[in-house]
Coordinates of C-alpha atoms in Angstrom, one line a residue:
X7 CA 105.0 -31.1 -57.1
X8 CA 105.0 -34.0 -59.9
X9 CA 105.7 -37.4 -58.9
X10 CA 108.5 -39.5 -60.8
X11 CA 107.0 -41.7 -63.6
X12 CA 106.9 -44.9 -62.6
X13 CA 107.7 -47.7 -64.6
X14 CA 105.5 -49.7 -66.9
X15 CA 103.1 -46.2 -66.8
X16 CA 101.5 -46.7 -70.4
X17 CA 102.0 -43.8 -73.1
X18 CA 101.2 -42.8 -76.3
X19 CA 104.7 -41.3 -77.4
X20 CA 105.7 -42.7 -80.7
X21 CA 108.2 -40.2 -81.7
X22 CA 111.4 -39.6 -80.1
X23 CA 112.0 -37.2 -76.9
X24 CA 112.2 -33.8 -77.6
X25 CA 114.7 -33.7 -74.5
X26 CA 118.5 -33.6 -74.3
X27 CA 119.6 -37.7 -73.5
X28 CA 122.8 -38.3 -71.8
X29 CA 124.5 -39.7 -74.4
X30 CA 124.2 -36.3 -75.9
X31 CA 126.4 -34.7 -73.2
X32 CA 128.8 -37.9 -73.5
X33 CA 129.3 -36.8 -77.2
X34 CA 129.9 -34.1 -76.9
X35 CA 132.7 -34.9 -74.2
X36 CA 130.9 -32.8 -71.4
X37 CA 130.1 -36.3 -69.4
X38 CA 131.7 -35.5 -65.7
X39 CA 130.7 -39.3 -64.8
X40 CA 128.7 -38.7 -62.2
X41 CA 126.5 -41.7 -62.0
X42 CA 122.9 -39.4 -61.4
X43 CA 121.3 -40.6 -65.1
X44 CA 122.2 -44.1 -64.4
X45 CA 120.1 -44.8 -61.6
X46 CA 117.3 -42.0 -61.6
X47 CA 115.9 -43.4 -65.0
X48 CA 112.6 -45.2 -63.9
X49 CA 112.5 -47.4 -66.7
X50 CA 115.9 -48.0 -66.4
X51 CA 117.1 -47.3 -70.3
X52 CA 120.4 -45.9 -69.1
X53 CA 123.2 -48.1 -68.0
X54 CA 127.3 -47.7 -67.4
X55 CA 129.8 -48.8 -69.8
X56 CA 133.2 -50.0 -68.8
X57 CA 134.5 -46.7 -67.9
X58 CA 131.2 -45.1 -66.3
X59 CA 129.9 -43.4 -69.3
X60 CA 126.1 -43.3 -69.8
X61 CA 124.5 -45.5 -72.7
X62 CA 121.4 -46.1 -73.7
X63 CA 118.7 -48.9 -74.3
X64 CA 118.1 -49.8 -78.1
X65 CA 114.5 -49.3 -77.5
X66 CA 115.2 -46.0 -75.6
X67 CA 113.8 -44.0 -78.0
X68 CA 110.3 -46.4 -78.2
X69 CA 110.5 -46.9 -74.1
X70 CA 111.0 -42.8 -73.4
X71 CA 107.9 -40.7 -71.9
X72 CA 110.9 -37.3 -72.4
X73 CA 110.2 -37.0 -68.5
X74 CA 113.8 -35.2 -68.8
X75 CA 114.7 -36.6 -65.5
X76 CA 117.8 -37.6 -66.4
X77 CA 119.4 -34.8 -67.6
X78 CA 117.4 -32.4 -65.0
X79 CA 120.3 -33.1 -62.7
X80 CA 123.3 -33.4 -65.5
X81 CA 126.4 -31.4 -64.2
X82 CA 128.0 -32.2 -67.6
X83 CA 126.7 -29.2 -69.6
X84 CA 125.1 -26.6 -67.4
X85 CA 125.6 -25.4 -63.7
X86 CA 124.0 -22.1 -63.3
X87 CA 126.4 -21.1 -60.5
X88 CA 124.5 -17.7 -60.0
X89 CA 121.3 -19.1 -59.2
X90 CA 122.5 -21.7 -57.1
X91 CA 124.3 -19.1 -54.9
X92 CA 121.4 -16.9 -54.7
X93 CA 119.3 -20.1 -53.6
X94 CA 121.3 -21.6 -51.4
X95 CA 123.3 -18.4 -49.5
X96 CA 121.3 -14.9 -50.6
X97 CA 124.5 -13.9 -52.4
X98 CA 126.9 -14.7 -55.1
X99 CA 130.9 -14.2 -54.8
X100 CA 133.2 -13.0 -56.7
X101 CA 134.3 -14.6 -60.0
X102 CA 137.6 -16.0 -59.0
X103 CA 136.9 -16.5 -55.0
X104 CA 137.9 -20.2 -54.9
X105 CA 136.7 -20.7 -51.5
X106 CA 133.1 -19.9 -52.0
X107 CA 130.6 -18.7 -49.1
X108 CA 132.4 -19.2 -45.5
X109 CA 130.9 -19.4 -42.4
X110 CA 133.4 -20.6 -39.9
X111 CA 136.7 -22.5 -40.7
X112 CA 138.4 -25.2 -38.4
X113 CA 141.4 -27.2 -38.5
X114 CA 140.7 -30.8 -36.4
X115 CA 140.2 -34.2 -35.9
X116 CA 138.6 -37.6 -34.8
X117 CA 138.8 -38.3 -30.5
X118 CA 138.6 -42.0 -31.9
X119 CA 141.8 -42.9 -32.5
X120 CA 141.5 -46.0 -34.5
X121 CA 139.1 -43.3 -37.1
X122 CA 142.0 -40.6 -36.7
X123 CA 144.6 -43.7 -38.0
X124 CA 142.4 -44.9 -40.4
X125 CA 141.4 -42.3 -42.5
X126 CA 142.9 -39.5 -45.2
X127 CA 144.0 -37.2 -43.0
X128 CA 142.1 -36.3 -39.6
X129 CA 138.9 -38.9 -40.2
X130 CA 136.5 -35.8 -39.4
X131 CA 134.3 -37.5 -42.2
X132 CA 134.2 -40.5 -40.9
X133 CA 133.9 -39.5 -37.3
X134 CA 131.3 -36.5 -38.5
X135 CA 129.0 -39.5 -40.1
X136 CA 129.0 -41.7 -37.4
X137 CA 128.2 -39.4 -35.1
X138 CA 125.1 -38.1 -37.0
X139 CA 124.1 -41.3 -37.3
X140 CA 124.7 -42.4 -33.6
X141 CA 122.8 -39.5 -32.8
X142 CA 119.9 -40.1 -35.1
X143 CA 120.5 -36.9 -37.3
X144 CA 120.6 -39.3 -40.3
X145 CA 119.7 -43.4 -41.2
X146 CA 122.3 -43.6 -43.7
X147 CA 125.2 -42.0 -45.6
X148 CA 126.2 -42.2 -49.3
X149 CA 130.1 -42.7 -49.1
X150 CA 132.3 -44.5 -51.8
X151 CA 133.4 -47.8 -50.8
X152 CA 135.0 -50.6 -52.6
X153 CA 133.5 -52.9 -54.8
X154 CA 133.5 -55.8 -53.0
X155 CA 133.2 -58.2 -56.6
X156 CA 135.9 -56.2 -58.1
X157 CA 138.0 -55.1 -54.6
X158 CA 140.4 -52.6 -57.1
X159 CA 137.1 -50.9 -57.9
X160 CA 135.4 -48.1 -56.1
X161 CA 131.8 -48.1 -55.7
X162 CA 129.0 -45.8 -54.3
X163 CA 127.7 -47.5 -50.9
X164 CA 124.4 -46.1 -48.8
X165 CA 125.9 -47.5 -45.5
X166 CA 123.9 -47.7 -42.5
X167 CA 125.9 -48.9 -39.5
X168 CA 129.4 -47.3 -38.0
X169 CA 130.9 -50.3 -39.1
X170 CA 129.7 -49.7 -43.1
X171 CA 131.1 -46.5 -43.0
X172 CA 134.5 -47.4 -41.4
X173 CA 134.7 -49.5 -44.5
X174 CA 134.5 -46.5 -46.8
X175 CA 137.1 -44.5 -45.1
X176 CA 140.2 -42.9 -47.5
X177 CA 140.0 -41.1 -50.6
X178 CA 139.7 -42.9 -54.0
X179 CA 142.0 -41.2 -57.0
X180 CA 139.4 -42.6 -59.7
X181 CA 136.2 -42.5 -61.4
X182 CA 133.4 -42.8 -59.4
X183 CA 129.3 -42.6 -60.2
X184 CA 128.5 -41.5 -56.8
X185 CA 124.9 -40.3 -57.6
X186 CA 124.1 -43.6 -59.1
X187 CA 122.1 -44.6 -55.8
X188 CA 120.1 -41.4 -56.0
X189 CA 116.8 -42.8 -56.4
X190 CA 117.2 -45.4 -53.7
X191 CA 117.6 -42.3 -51.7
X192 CA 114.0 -40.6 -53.1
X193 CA 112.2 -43.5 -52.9
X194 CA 113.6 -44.8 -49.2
X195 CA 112.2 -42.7 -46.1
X196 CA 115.3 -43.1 -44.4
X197 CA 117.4 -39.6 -44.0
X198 CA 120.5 -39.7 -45.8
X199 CA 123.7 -37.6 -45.6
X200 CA 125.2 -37.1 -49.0
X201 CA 129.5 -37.1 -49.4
X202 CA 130.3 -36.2 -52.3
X203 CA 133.1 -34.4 -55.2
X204 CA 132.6 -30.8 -56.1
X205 CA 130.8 -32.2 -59.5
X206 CA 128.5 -34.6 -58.0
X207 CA 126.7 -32.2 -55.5
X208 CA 126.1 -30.6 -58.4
X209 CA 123.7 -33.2 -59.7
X210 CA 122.1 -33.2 -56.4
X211 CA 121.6 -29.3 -56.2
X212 CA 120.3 -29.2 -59.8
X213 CA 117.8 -31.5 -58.9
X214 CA 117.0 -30.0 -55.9
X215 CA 115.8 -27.0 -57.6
X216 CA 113.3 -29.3 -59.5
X217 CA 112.6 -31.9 -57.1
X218 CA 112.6 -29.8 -53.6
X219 CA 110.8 -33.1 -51.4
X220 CA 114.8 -34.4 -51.6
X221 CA 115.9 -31.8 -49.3
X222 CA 113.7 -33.5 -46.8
X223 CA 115.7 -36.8 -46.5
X224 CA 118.9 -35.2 -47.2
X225 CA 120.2 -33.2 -44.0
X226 CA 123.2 -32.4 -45.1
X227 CA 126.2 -32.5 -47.9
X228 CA 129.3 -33.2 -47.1
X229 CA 131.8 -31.7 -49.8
X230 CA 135.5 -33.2 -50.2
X231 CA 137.9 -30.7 -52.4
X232 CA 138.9 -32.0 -55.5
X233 CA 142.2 -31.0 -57.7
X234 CA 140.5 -33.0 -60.3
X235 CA 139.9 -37.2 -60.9
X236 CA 141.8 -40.2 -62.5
X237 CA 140.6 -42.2 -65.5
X238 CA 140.1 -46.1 -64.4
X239 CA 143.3 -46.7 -66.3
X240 CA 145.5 -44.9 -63.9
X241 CA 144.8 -47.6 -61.6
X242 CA 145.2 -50.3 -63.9
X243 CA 148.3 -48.8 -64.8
X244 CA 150.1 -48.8 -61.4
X245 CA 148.9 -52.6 -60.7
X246 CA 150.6 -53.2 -63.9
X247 CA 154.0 -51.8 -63.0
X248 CA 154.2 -53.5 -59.7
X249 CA 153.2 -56.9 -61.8
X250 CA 150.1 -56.9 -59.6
X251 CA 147.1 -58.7 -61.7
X252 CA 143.7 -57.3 -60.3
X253 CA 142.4 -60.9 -59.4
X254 CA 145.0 -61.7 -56.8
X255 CA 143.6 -58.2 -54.7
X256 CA 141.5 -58.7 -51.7
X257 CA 141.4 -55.2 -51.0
X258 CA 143.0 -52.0 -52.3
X259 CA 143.4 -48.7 -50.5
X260 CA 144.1 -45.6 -52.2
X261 CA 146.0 -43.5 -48.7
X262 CA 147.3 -46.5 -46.6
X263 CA 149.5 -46.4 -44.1
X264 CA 150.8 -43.5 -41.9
X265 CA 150.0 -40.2 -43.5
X266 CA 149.7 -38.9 -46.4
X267 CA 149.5 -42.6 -47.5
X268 CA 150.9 -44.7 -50.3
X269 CA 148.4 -46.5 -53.0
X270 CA 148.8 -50.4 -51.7
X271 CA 147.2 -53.9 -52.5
X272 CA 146.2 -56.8 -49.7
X273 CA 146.4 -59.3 -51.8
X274 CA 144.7 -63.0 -51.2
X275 CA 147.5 -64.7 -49.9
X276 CA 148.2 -62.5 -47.2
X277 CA 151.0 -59.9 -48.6
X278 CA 150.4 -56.1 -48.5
X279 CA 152.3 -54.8 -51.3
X280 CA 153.0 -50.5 -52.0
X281 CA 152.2 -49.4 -55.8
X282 CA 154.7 -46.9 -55.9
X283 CA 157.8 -45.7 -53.8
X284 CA 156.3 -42.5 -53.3
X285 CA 153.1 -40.7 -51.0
X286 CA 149.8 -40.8 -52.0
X287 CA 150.3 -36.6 -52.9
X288 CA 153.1 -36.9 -55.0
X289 CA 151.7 -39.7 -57.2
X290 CA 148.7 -38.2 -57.6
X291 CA 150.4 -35.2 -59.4
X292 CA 152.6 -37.5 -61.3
X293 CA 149.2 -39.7 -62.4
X294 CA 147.4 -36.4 -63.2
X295 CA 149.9 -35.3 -65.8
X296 CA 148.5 -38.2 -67.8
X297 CA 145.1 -40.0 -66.6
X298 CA 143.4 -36.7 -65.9
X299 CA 139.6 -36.6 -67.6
X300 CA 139.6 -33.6 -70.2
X301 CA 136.3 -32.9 -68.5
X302 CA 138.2 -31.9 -65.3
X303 CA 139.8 -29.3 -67.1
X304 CA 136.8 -27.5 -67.7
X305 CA 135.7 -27.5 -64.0
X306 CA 135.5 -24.2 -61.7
X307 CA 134.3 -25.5 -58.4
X308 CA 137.6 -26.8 -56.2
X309 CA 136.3 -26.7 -52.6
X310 CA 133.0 -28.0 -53.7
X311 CA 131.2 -24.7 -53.0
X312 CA 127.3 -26.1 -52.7
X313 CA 128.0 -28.3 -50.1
X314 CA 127.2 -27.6 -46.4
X315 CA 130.4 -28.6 -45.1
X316 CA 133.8 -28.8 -47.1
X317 CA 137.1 -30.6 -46.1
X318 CA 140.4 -31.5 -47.5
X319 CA 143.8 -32.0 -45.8
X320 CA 145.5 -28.9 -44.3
X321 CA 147.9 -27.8 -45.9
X322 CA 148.2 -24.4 -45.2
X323 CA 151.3 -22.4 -43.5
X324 CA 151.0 -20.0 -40.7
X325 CA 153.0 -16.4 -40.8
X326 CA 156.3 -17.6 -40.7
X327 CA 155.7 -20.2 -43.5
X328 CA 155.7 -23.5 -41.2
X329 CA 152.8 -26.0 -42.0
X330 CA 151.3 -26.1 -38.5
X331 CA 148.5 -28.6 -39.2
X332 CA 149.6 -31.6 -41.2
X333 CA 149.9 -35.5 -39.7
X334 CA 146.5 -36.4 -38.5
X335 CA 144.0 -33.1 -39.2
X336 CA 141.2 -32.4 -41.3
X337 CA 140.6 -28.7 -42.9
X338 CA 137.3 -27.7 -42.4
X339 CA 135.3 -25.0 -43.9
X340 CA 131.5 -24.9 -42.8
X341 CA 129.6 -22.6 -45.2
X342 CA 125.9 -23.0 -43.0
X343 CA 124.9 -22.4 -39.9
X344 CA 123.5 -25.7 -40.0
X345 CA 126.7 -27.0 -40.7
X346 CA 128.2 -25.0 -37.6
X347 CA 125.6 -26.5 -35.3
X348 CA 126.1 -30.3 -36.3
X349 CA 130.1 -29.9 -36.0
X350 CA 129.3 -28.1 -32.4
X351 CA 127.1 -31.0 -31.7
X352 CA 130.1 -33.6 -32.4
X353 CA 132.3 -31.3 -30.2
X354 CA 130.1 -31.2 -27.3
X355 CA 129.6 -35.2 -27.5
X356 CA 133.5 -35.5 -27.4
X357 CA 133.3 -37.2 -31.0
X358 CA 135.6 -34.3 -32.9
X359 CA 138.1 -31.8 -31.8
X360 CA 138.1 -28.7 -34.0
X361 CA 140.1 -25.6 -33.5
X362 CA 138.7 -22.7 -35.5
X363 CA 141.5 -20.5 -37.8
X364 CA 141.1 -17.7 -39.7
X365 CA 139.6 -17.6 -43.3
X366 CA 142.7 -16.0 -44.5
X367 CA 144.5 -19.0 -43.9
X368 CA 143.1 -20.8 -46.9
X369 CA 145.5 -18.6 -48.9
X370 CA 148.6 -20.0 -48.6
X371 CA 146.7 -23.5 -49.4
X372 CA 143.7 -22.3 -51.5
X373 CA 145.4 -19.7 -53.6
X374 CA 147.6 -21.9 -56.0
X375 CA 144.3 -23.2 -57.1
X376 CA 142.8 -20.0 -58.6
X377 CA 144.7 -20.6 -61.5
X378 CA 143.9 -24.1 -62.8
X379 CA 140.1 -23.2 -61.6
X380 CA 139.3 -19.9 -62.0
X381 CA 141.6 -18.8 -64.9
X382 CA 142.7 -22.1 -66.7
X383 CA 139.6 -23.3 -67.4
X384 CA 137.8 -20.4 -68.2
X385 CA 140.4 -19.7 -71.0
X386 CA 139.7 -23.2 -72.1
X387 CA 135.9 -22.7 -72.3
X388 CA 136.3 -19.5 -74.2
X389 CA 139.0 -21.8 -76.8
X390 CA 135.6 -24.0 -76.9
X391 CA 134.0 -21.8 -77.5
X392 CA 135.6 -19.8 -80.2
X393 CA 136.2 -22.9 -82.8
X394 CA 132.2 -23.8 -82.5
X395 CA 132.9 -26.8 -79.9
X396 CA 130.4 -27.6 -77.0
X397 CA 131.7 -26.7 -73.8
X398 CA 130.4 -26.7 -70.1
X399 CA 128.4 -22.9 -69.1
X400 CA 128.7 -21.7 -65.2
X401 CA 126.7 -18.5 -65.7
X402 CA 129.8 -17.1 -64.1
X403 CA 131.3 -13.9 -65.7
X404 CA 134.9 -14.0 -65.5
X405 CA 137.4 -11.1 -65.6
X406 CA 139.5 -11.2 -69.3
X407 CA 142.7 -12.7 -69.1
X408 CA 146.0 -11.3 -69.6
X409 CA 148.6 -12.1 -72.1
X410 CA 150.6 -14.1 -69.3
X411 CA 147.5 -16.2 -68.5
X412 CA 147.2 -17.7 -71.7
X413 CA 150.9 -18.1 -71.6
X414 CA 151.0 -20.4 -68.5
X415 CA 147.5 -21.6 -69.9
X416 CA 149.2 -22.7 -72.5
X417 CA 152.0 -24.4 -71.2
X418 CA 149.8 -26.5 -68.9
X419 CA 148.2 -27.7 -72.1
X420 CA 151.5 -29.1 -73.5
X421 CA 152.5 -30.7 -70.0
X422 CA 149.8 -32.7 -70.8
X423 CA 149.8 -34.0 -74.6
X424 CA 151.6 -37.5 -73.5
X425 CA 148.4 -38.4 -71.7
X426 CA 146.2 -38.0 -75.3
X427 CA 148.0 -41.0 -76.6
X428 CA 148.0 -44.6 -75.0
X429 CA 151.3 -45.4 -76.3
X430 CA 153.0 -42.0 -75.0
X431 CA 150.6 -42.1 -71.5
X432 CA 152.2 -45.5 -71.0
X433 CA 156.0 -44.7 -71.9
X434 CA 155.3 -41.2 -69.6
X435 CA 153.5 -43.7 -66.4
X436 CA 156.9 -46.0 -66.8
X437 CA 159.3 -42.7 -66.6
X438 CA 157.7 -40.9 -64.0
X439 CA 157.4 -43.6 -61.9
X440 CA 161.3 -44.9 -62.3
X441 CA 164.0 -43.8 -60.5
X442 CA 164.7 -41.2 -63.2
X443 CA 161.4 -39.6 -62.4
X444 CA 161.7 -39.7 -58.9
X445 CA 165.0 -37.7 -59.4
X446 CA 162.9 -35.1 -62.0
X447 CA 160.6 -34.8 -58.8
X448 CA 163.1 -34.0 -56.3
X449 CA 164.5 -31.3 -58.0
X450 CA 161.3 -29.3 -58.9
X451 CA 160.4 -29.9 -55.2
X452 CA 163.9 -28.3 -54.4
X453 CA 163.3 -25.6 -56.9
X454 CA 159.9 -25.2 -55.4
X455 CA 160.9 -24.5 -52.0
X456 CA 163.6 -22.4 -53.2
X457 CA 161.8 -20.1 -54.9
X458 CA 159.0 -19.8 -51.5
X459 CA 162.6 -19.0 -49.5
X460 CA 163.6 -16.2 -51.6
X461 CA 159.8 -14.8 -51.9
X462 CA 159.8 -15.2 -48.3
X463 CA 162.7 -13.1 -47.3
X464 CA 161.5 -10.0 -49.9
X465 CA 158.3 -10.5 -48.2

């Protein structure tokens, strides 16, 4: 196995690397903004621009030894999702199975009640770290805090006390370069458990495959499902509305409150003011209409299927169509048996309470998802790649799609032309998020639940 290069290592390259840079991938708009290239550079020639995207060193091209490293874990333009499957699990599913390989499945929570209050939804990440670290299963975890120079602004932390990690409970609706503390992770001999979106354990897992001494100080990846991200501006956006200026926040929290949370600033001089009148949930749909990255749309992996562990909230109904497990739980899908034996491990030590549920619960949640994953985005990459445009490759062989796909394909597309432009993505953030919109929302919700009544009773 190779070392890394270090730095200051001479060379006689003159010419430039024969090796695909990132800003390659950010041209040609495949950049998922996962912060891997911009720390695992050992020259460090590759930096973040205001919104996260790669660029590079004027003197990249005389400083570059072509070591590839930084694109040997890019998620941007290929994932080969067969050969990960086959590496990882000894078999590959099928096409459109949107909850990957399953082991066991739970539904539970934190026995620490302040955790439990604190977090998303059940604080079984939280809980689950701490008690690998109390237990000396890992040093250290790679969570996203916040940025504690810029409180409105998310930022990857390698925290190594309970109380670090407490810190870095919730989720964050925004851009983050988690992977940008990957090599403090190779070069440190502490063992590190990795938390991470569907994208970014992708970086991790392709350079696994090259760099296999990184399984050794990572135990274990902890997976958290993902619809799809916010652009920075979303944020920016909502402060705006509520006449918020960033520099008056001492700390901003994505899910406060009760659950499902609202998005709400502590600001300096004591007040705790709400960003919007609605729940975390339903604003995140609303913001998505218009802040979503056009790479998300290209992305196949929901339930991020390479990680040891996935959860998400539960939102899943039993047989008679009641949402059993909502306030206060975590949804838990182990896909490893080492997985299985470090959530047993938190049972037994009365740190978790999971109840294990049937795989074919993750329908009633899981199954809405097939289509913006596994059929809406593989029409869009064969659009790509039909008019000559780059576009992201899975290995992953996809049925053809009907007439009817396309269709709703289609009309997803349209839902979201306001967000291409500032000027309508504004005017559509100030209507959606009036009492006007709130009204629009109430009556697709009623429709919704209308329309799961009368399929209900046929059923």
């Amino acid at each position: 196995m190779k070392e890394l290069p270090q730095p200051g290592k001479k060379t006689d390259r003159r010419v430039p690397p024969r090796v695909r840079l990132p800003v390659n991938v950010v041209n040609d708009g495949l950049c998922v903004r996962c912060g891997f290239c911009l720390d695992i550079c050992p020259f460090g020639l590759v930096s973040p621009d205001e919104r996260f995207f790669p660029t590079m060193s004027p003197d990249c091209l005389e400083r570059c030894t072509g070591c590839g490293l930084c694109v040997k874990g890019c998620p941007g333009d290929v994932v080969d999702f067969v050969a990960l499957y086959q590496r990882l699990f000894g078999k590959v599913p099928e096409p459109r199975d949107i909850n990957g390989v399953i082991d066991t499945v739970y539904v539970g929570y934190s026995l620490n009640r302040q955790v439990r209050l604190q977090g998303s939804s059940g604080g079984v990440v939280t809980e689950l770290l701490c008690h690998l670290l109390r237990e000396g299963f890992i040093d250290q975890a790679l969570v996203c805090g916040m940025n504690p120079e810029k409180p409105w602004e998310p930022d990857p932390v390698l925290a190594r006390s309970e109380e670090e990690i407490l810190a870095a409970t919730q989720s964050k609706y925004t851009i983050v370069p988690q992977m940008r503390r990957i090599s403090r992770i190779i070069k440190s001999r502490k063992k590190t458990a990795i938390v991470g979106l569907p994208c970014q354990l992708h970086a991790f897992r392709k350079f696994e495959a090259t760099y296999s001494r990184i399984s050794e100080k990572v135990p274990v990846l902890i997976g958290l499902v993902c619809h799809s991200t916010l652009e920075i501006e979303a944020t920016s956006k909502l402060l705006q509305l509520a006449g918020i200026k960033p520099e008056h926040i001492a700390r901003l929290e994505y899910r406060g409150g009760e659950w499902p949370g609202v998005m709400r600033a502590h600001l300096k001089n004591g007040e705790t003011r709400s960003l919007h009148s609605l729940n975390a949930m339903t604003a995140f749909r609303r913001l998505s209409l218009l802040y979503t990255p056009e790479r998300c749309l290209t992305c196949i992996d929901h339930t991020a299927e390479f990680s040891d562990l996935s959860i998400m909230d539960p939102c899943i109904r039993d047989e008679k169509g009641r949402y059993p497990y909502t306030r206060g739980y975590s949804l838990v899908i182990a896909r490893t048996q080492k997985a299985v034996y470090l959530l047993n491990h938190a049972m037994d030590r009365g740190s978790l309470y999971l109840e294990e549920i049937s795989p074919s619960m993750l329908a009633s949640q899981l199954g809405p998802m097939i289509r913006k994953k596994k059929i809406n985005a593989p029409i869009r990459m064969d659009r790509l790649r039909k008019r000559g445009r780059p576009y992201p490759s899975y290995n992953v062989s996809f049925p053809p799609a009907t007439f009817h796909d396309k269709l709703l394909e289609i009309w997803d597309c349209l839902k979201r032309i306001p967000g291409r432009r500032t000027w309508t993505r504004d005017l559509g953030a100030r209507l959606l998020f009036s009492e006007f919109g709130d009204y629009l929302m109430k009556a697709k919700e009623a429709l919704k639940q209308r329309k799961h009544a009368f399929q209900t009773r046929r059923s």
